XYZ file of C-alpha atoms in Angstrom:
364
model
C 10.826 59.866 -92.983
C 7.153 59.143 -93.219
C 7.888 55.527 -92.116
C 9.217 56.784 -88.701
C 6.158 58.832 -88.244
C 3.872 55.821 -88.962
C 5.703 53.636 -86.409
C 5.490 56.392 -83.841
C 1.700 56.702 -84.441
C 1.196 52.998 -84.089
C 2.990 52.981 -80.722
C 1.082 55.895 -79.374
C -2.222 54.200 -80.397
C -1.197 50.966 -78.589
C -0.308 52.809 -75.452
C -3.587 54.603 -75.465
C -5.501 51.354 -76.039
C -3.662 49.668 -73.107
C -4.405 52.583 -70.743
C -8.051 52.507 -71.628
C -8.242 48.727 -70.867
C -6.456 49.166 -67.579
C -8.810 51.997 -66.501
C -11.762 49.863 -67.446
C -10.572 46.961 -65.169
C -9.365 48.856 -62.201
C -12.680 49.991 -60.793
C -13.797 46.417 -60.661
C -10.813 45.271 -58.586
C -11.252 48.212 -56.155
C -14.899 47.509 -56.098
C -14.130 43.926 -54.982
C -11.675 44.935 -52.431
C -14.111 47.412 -50.825
C -16.978 44.778 -50.713
C -18.030 42.502 -47.787
C -15.174 40.819 -45.862
C -14.788 37.001 -45.959
C -16.812 35.115 -43.174
C -15.168 31.852 -41.663
C -17.376 28.985 -40.615
C -16.298 27.607 -37.283
C -17.552 25.524 -34.331
C -17.348 26.713 -30.773
C -18.124 25.312 -27.304
C -18.215 26.654 -23.859
C -15.632 25.600 -21.167
C -17.042 23.224 -18.578
C -16.015 21.992 -15.081
C -14.521 18.471 -14.700
C -12.707 16.441 -12.193
C -8.981 17.032 -12.820
C -6.185 14.849 -11.483
C -2.617 15.688 -11.121
C -0.951 12.357 -12.214
C 2.651 11.123 -12.257
C 3.179 8.402 -14.882
C 5.851 5.779 -14.913
C 6.763 2.311 -15.959
C 6.469 -0.347 -13.210
C 7.240 -3.959 -12.471
C 5.057 -6.474 -10.682
C 6.214 -8.635 -7.783
C 4.242 -11.209 -5.619
C 3.601 -10.157 -2.060
C 5.200 -13.422 -1.046
C 7.439 -15.632 -3.199
C 9.807 -18.503 -2.646
C 11.525 -21.232 -4.454
C 10.884 -24.581 -2.620
C 13.976 -26.886 -2.336
C 14.676 -30.127 -0.522
C 16.530 -29.998 2.795
C 17.430 -33.758 2.762
C 18.259 -36.348 0.077
C 15.739 -38.948 -0.854
C 13.551 -40.660 -3.472
C 10.304 -39.031 -4.527
C 7.280 -41.135 -3.510
C 4.373 -38.593 -3.694
C 3.728 -35.522 -5.793
C 0.844 -33.179 -5.369
C 2.032 -30.478 -7.686
C -0.014 -28.945 -10.596
C 1.395 -25.837 -12.205
C -0.954 -22.826 -11.752
C -3.034 -24.489 -8.980
C -3.734 -22.711 -5.819
C -2.545 -24.393 -2.645
C -3.111 -23.629 0.999
C -0.596 -23.326 3.793
C 0.649 -26.580 5.049
C -0.349 -28.572 1.980
C 2.226 -31.425 1.251
C 3.471 -30.776 -2.274
C 6.184 -33.398 -2.442
C 6.926 -36.374 -0.110
C 10.234 -38.116 -0.145
C 10.831 -41.695 1.090
C 10.734 -41.308 4.872
C 10.768 -44.886 6.192
C 14.331 -44.650 7.569
C 13.534 -41.313 9.204
C 10.460 -42.953 10.904
C 12.405 -45.859 12.122
C 15.004 -43.571 13.547
C 12.242 -41.634 15.424
C 10.925 -44.768 16.819
C 14.288 -45.800 18.161
C 14.757 -42.372 19.800
C 11.274 -42.513 21.365
C 11.978 -45.978 22.748
C 15.282 -44.756 24.300
C 13.480 -41.729 25.783
C 10.864 -43.925 27.372
C 13.541 -46.108 28.979
C 15.442 -43.053 30.214
C 12.305 -41.707 31.810
C 11.636 -45.052 33.567
C 15.077 -45.185 34.950
C 14.772 -41.616 36.166
C 11.453 -42.357 37.852
C 12.915 -45.424 39.660
C 15.944 -43.386 40.842
C 13.782 -40.671 42.150
C 11.892 -43.149 44.388
C 15.131 -44.741 45.584
C 16.490 -41.396 46.297
C 13.585 -40.758 48.756
C 15.036 -43.656 50.780
C 18.762 -42.533 50.143
C 19.297 -45.712 48.183
C 20.957 -43.854 45.264
C 23.069 -40.722 45.227
C 21.984 -37.326 43.991
C 24.734 -37.558 41.323
C 23.114 -40.623 39.852
C 19.741 -38.934 39.794
C 21.270 -35.814 38.044
C 22.931 -38.101 35.418
C 19.579 -39.837 34.648
C 17.801 -36.570 34.276
C 20.466 -35.323 31.866
C 19.956 -38.486 29.849
C 16.275 -37.853 29.594
C 16.949 -34.266 28.388
C 19.347 -35.593 25.755
C 16.833 -38.166 24.566
C 14.024 -35.534 24.372
C 16.451 -33.339 22.127
C 17.220 -36.329 19.942
C 13.593 -37.002 19.568
C 13.008 -33.429 18.447
C 15.904 -33.681 15.970
C 14.458 -36.883 14.521
C 11.078 -35.359 14.178
C 12.628 -32.462 12.238
C 14.414 -34.898 9.908
C 11.173 -36.727 9.306
C 9.317 -33.448 8.486
C 12.184 -32.452 6.068
C 11.012 -35.416 3.893
C 7.709 -33.571 3.442
C 7.936 -30.340 1.307
C 5.035 -28.233 2.388
C 3.559 -24.880 1.178
C 4.766 -22.269 3.599
C 1.927 -19.837 2.586
C -1.179 -19.947 0.402
C -0.288 -19.171 -3.184
C 0.060 -20.641 -6.793
C 2.587 -23.276 -7.531
C 4.879 -22.892 -10.528
C 6.443 -25.359 -12.984
C 8.223 -28.405 -11.856
C 10.489 -30.989 -13.610
C 10.504 -33.701 -10.952
C 8.804 -37.234 -11.293
C 7.908 -40.090 -9.062
C 10.867 -42.198 -8.267
C 13.409 -39.493 -8.964
C 16.126 -39.328 -6.369
C 16.811 -35.731 -5.189
C 19.903 -34.308 -3.579
C 19.576 -31.879 -0.633
C 19.138 -28.388 -2.067
C 17.396 -29.456 -5.373
C 14.759 -27.024 -6.522
C 11.325 -28.339 -6.487
C 9.114 -25.501 -7.765
C 8.171 -21.812 -7.148
C 5.343 -20.602 -4.983
C 3.796 -17.082 -5.384
C 1.007 -15.334 -3.459
C -0.650 -13.380 -6.211
C -4.222 -12.381 -4.796
C -2.651 -8.973 -4.593
C 0.471 -7.752 -6.301
C 3.354 -5.338 -5.280
C 4.064 -2.823 -8.040
C 7.312 -0.962 -7.891
C 8.129 2.268 -9.783
C 9.969 5.556 -9.426
C 8.554 9.109 -8.950
C 10.665 12.255 -10.071
C 12.305 14.091 -7.340
C 10.335 17.297 -8.043
C 7.059 15.462 -6.765
C 8.549 14.113 -3.648
C 6.777 16.707 -1.553
C 3.461 15.714 -2.928
C 3.805 11.914 -2.507
C 2.048 10.260 0.414
C 1.175 6.780 1.472
C -2.376 5.965 0.591
C -2.576 7.911 -2.588
C -4.460 6.237 -5.371
C -2.590 4.242 -8.137
C -4.088 2.969 -11.367
C -2.103 0.769 -13.784
C -2.573 -0.695 -17.233
C -0.869 -3.646 -19.003
C -0.246 -4.208 -22.727
C -1.422 -7.767 -21.976
C -4.962 -6.615 -21.144
C -5.754 -3.579 -23.453
C -8.450 -1.276 -21.982
C -8.491 -2.675 -18.510
C -7.623 -0.708 -15.427
C -6.046 -2.233 -12.273
C -6.469 -0.073 -9.086
C -4.409 0.134 -5.889
C -2.910 2.458 -3.412
C 0.638 3.547 -2.397
C 2.021 1.705 0.607
C 5.762 2.303 0.897
C 8.090 5.128 0.136
C 11.913 4.725 -0.107
C 13.881 6.596 2.354
C 16.556 7.742 -0.095
C 16.421 9.489 -3.559
C 18.669 7.840 -6.211
C 21.600 10.047 -7.109
C 21.885 8.589 -10.591
C 18.180 8.910 -11.722
C 17.054 11.692 -9.161
C 13.948 9.571 -8.491
C 12.264 8.183 -5.500
C 11.371 4.485 -5.401
C 7.801 3.729 -4.260
C 5.669 0.691 -3.911
C 1.936 0.133 -4.389
C -0.402 -2.732 -3.749
C -2.950 -3.488 -6.504
C -5.659 -6.090 -6.553
C -5.450 -9.303 -8.655
C -8.527 -11.327 -7.687
C -8.582 -13.144 -10.927
C -4.936 -14.056 -10.897
C -4.288 -12.761 -14.345
C -1.312 -10.480 -13.454
C 1.917 -12.282 -13.000
C 5.164 -11.604 -11.130
C 7.702 -9.789 -13.367
C 5.083 -8.240 -15.646
C 5.492 -4.868 -17.083
C 2.928 -2.146 -16.188
C 2.282 1.580 -16.902
C 1.447 3.177 -13.583
C -0.281 6.556 -12.870
C 0.018 7.948 -9.343
C -2.718 10.507 -8.460
C -1.134 13.330 -6.426
C -4.350 15.401 -5.965
C -7.786 15.548 -7.400
C -9.855 18.754 -7.829
C -12.588 20.393 -9.930
C -11.212 22.506 -12.848
C -12.235 24.157 -16.063
C -11.421 22.274 -19.208
C -11.838 22.780 -23.019
C -11.213 20.310 -25.978
C -7.505 20.161 -26.460
C -8.051 20.750 -30.158
C -8.996 24.285 -29.337
C -5.632 25.063 -27.836
C -3.080 26.783 -30.169
C 0.662 26.887 -29.300
C 3.245 29.071 -30.925
C 6.643 28.871 -29.248
C 6.011 29.739 -25.581
C 2.590 31.281 -26.329
C -0.622 29.436 -25.645
C -3.907 30.829 -26.769
C -7.424 30.195 -28.095
C -9.868 32.088 -30.166
C -13.213 33.271 -28.868
C -16.352 33.966 -30.901
C -17.710 37.246 -29.582
C -20.720 38.734 -31.515
C -19.688 36.959 -34.696
C -16.038 38.242 -34.476
C -12.852 36.250 -33.556
C -10.667 37.380 -30.688
C -7.368 35.791 -29.694
C -6.978 35.239 -25.977
C -3.790 34.033 -24.185
C -4.429 31.225 -21.562
C -2.476 29.430 -18.886
C -2.917 25.672 -19.020
C -2.856 23.033 -16.171
C -3.244 19.308 -16.318
C -4.310 17.352 -19.337
C -6.992 14.756 -19.586
C -7.928 12.416 -22.450
C -8.961 14.886 -25.186
C -9.269 17.793 -22.671
C -6.889 20.451 -21.336
C -7.333 22.285 -18.053
C -7.424 26.119 -18.280
C -6.085 27.773 -15.132
C -6.691 31.388 -16.259
C -7.695 33.308 -19.248
C -11.300 32.116 -19.831
C -14.680 32.040 -18.163
C -17.456 29.434 -18.352
C -19.477 31.760 -20.618
C -16.937 32.191 -23.281
C -17.503 30.519 -26.694
C -14.160 28.882 -27.565
C -13.602 28.225 -31.257
C -12.708 24.483 -31.803
C -12.570 24.138 -35.626
C -10.921 26.476 -38.163
C -9.082 28.467 -35.650
C -5.708 27.883 -37.429
C -6.738 30.272 -40.103
C -8.134 33.002 -37.886
C -6.870 36.360 -36.847
C -8.399 38.854 -34.343
C -11.237 40.815 -35.955
C -12.148 38.147 -38.581
C -15.896 37.617 -39.017
C -17.329 34.319 -37.923
C -20.302 32.017 -38.764
C -20.567 29.740 -35.742
C -22.050 26.330 -36.807
C -23.564 23.672 -34.586
C -21.651 20.589 -35.356
C -21.968 17.538 -33.039
C -19.026 15.890 -34.904
C -16.676 18.758 -34.333
C -15.073 16.914 -31.347
C -14.056 13.475 -32.372
C -14.289 10.573 -29.958
C -11.131 9.945 -28.030
C -9.986 6.364 -28.206
C -7.580 6.800 -25.294
C -10.191 7.866 -22.767
C -11.197 4.377 -21.742
C -7.577 3.136 -21.099
C -6.552 6.086 -18.951
C -9.605 7.048 -16.849
C -10.582 4.828 -14.085
């Protein structure tokens, strides 16, 4: 029996000791909870005004303003070549000449026949004045002169067809012909493209059709020339909207003074619908949760969550349509851990906003 009393005494003593330890620790925990609240270190900036553009972006293809594949209209042997791929030519330059000796001889025969027909007509007209020849004979000779003149014109065209000339100023393409080669009529000689300015074709979504107008600014970039901007303007709008893609086809003209852009090249186009001055903040300050967009403001050292309405986006920036003023201090670092009412220690950090490596490739 005394053993049971001993065990009970030990248990009571252990419980009393545990309670004493708990009571000695509890005040320190409560004291810590009632102490000073945690202060978050953040960086903040004020919104600023900037030029904001509403852009429509699309993929585009380039095409030369004038382009043609030069072919022969007659058969013949090549006797002269003035082709150099990539070389600029002017309108009327003879690029290839075929053997034209037979055509020249035919033209000389026709010209001799025409001269004889004219002499006979002149003699008949003098005799007609004396009624020595009939009017029918004069009309017959006049017809012969007209036929000879038409034959001469035809011979001249055949002779000119032996000379393949540039129909417009441009850049000649590749060619596989050589001196002495015999070409059949219709054989391709080379291509010719006018590339001082390029035609860029792309599509605009249907919802922007009401804002698209001829003359609007277009900027384009190419993976072939990173960081470079090519500028132009909208020149043509399609009359119909595609039923399959629900887009409107448009065309713009962009400058290509150095001739680096080539027909068929892929481009990324941005059409500026309108440009205005708007209030912007760094895009890293904007918080998005579902359909809610908000930022945190630093007001007298305390965080406050503010809902905002956004507009267009710029490289590294976002337009704020409503919800802020230019005097607000917008938190740009550490805001993902904040709640309204949290105490803040606003730091001045010049590196809080990192450099945007896309700014140079988008802005013109």
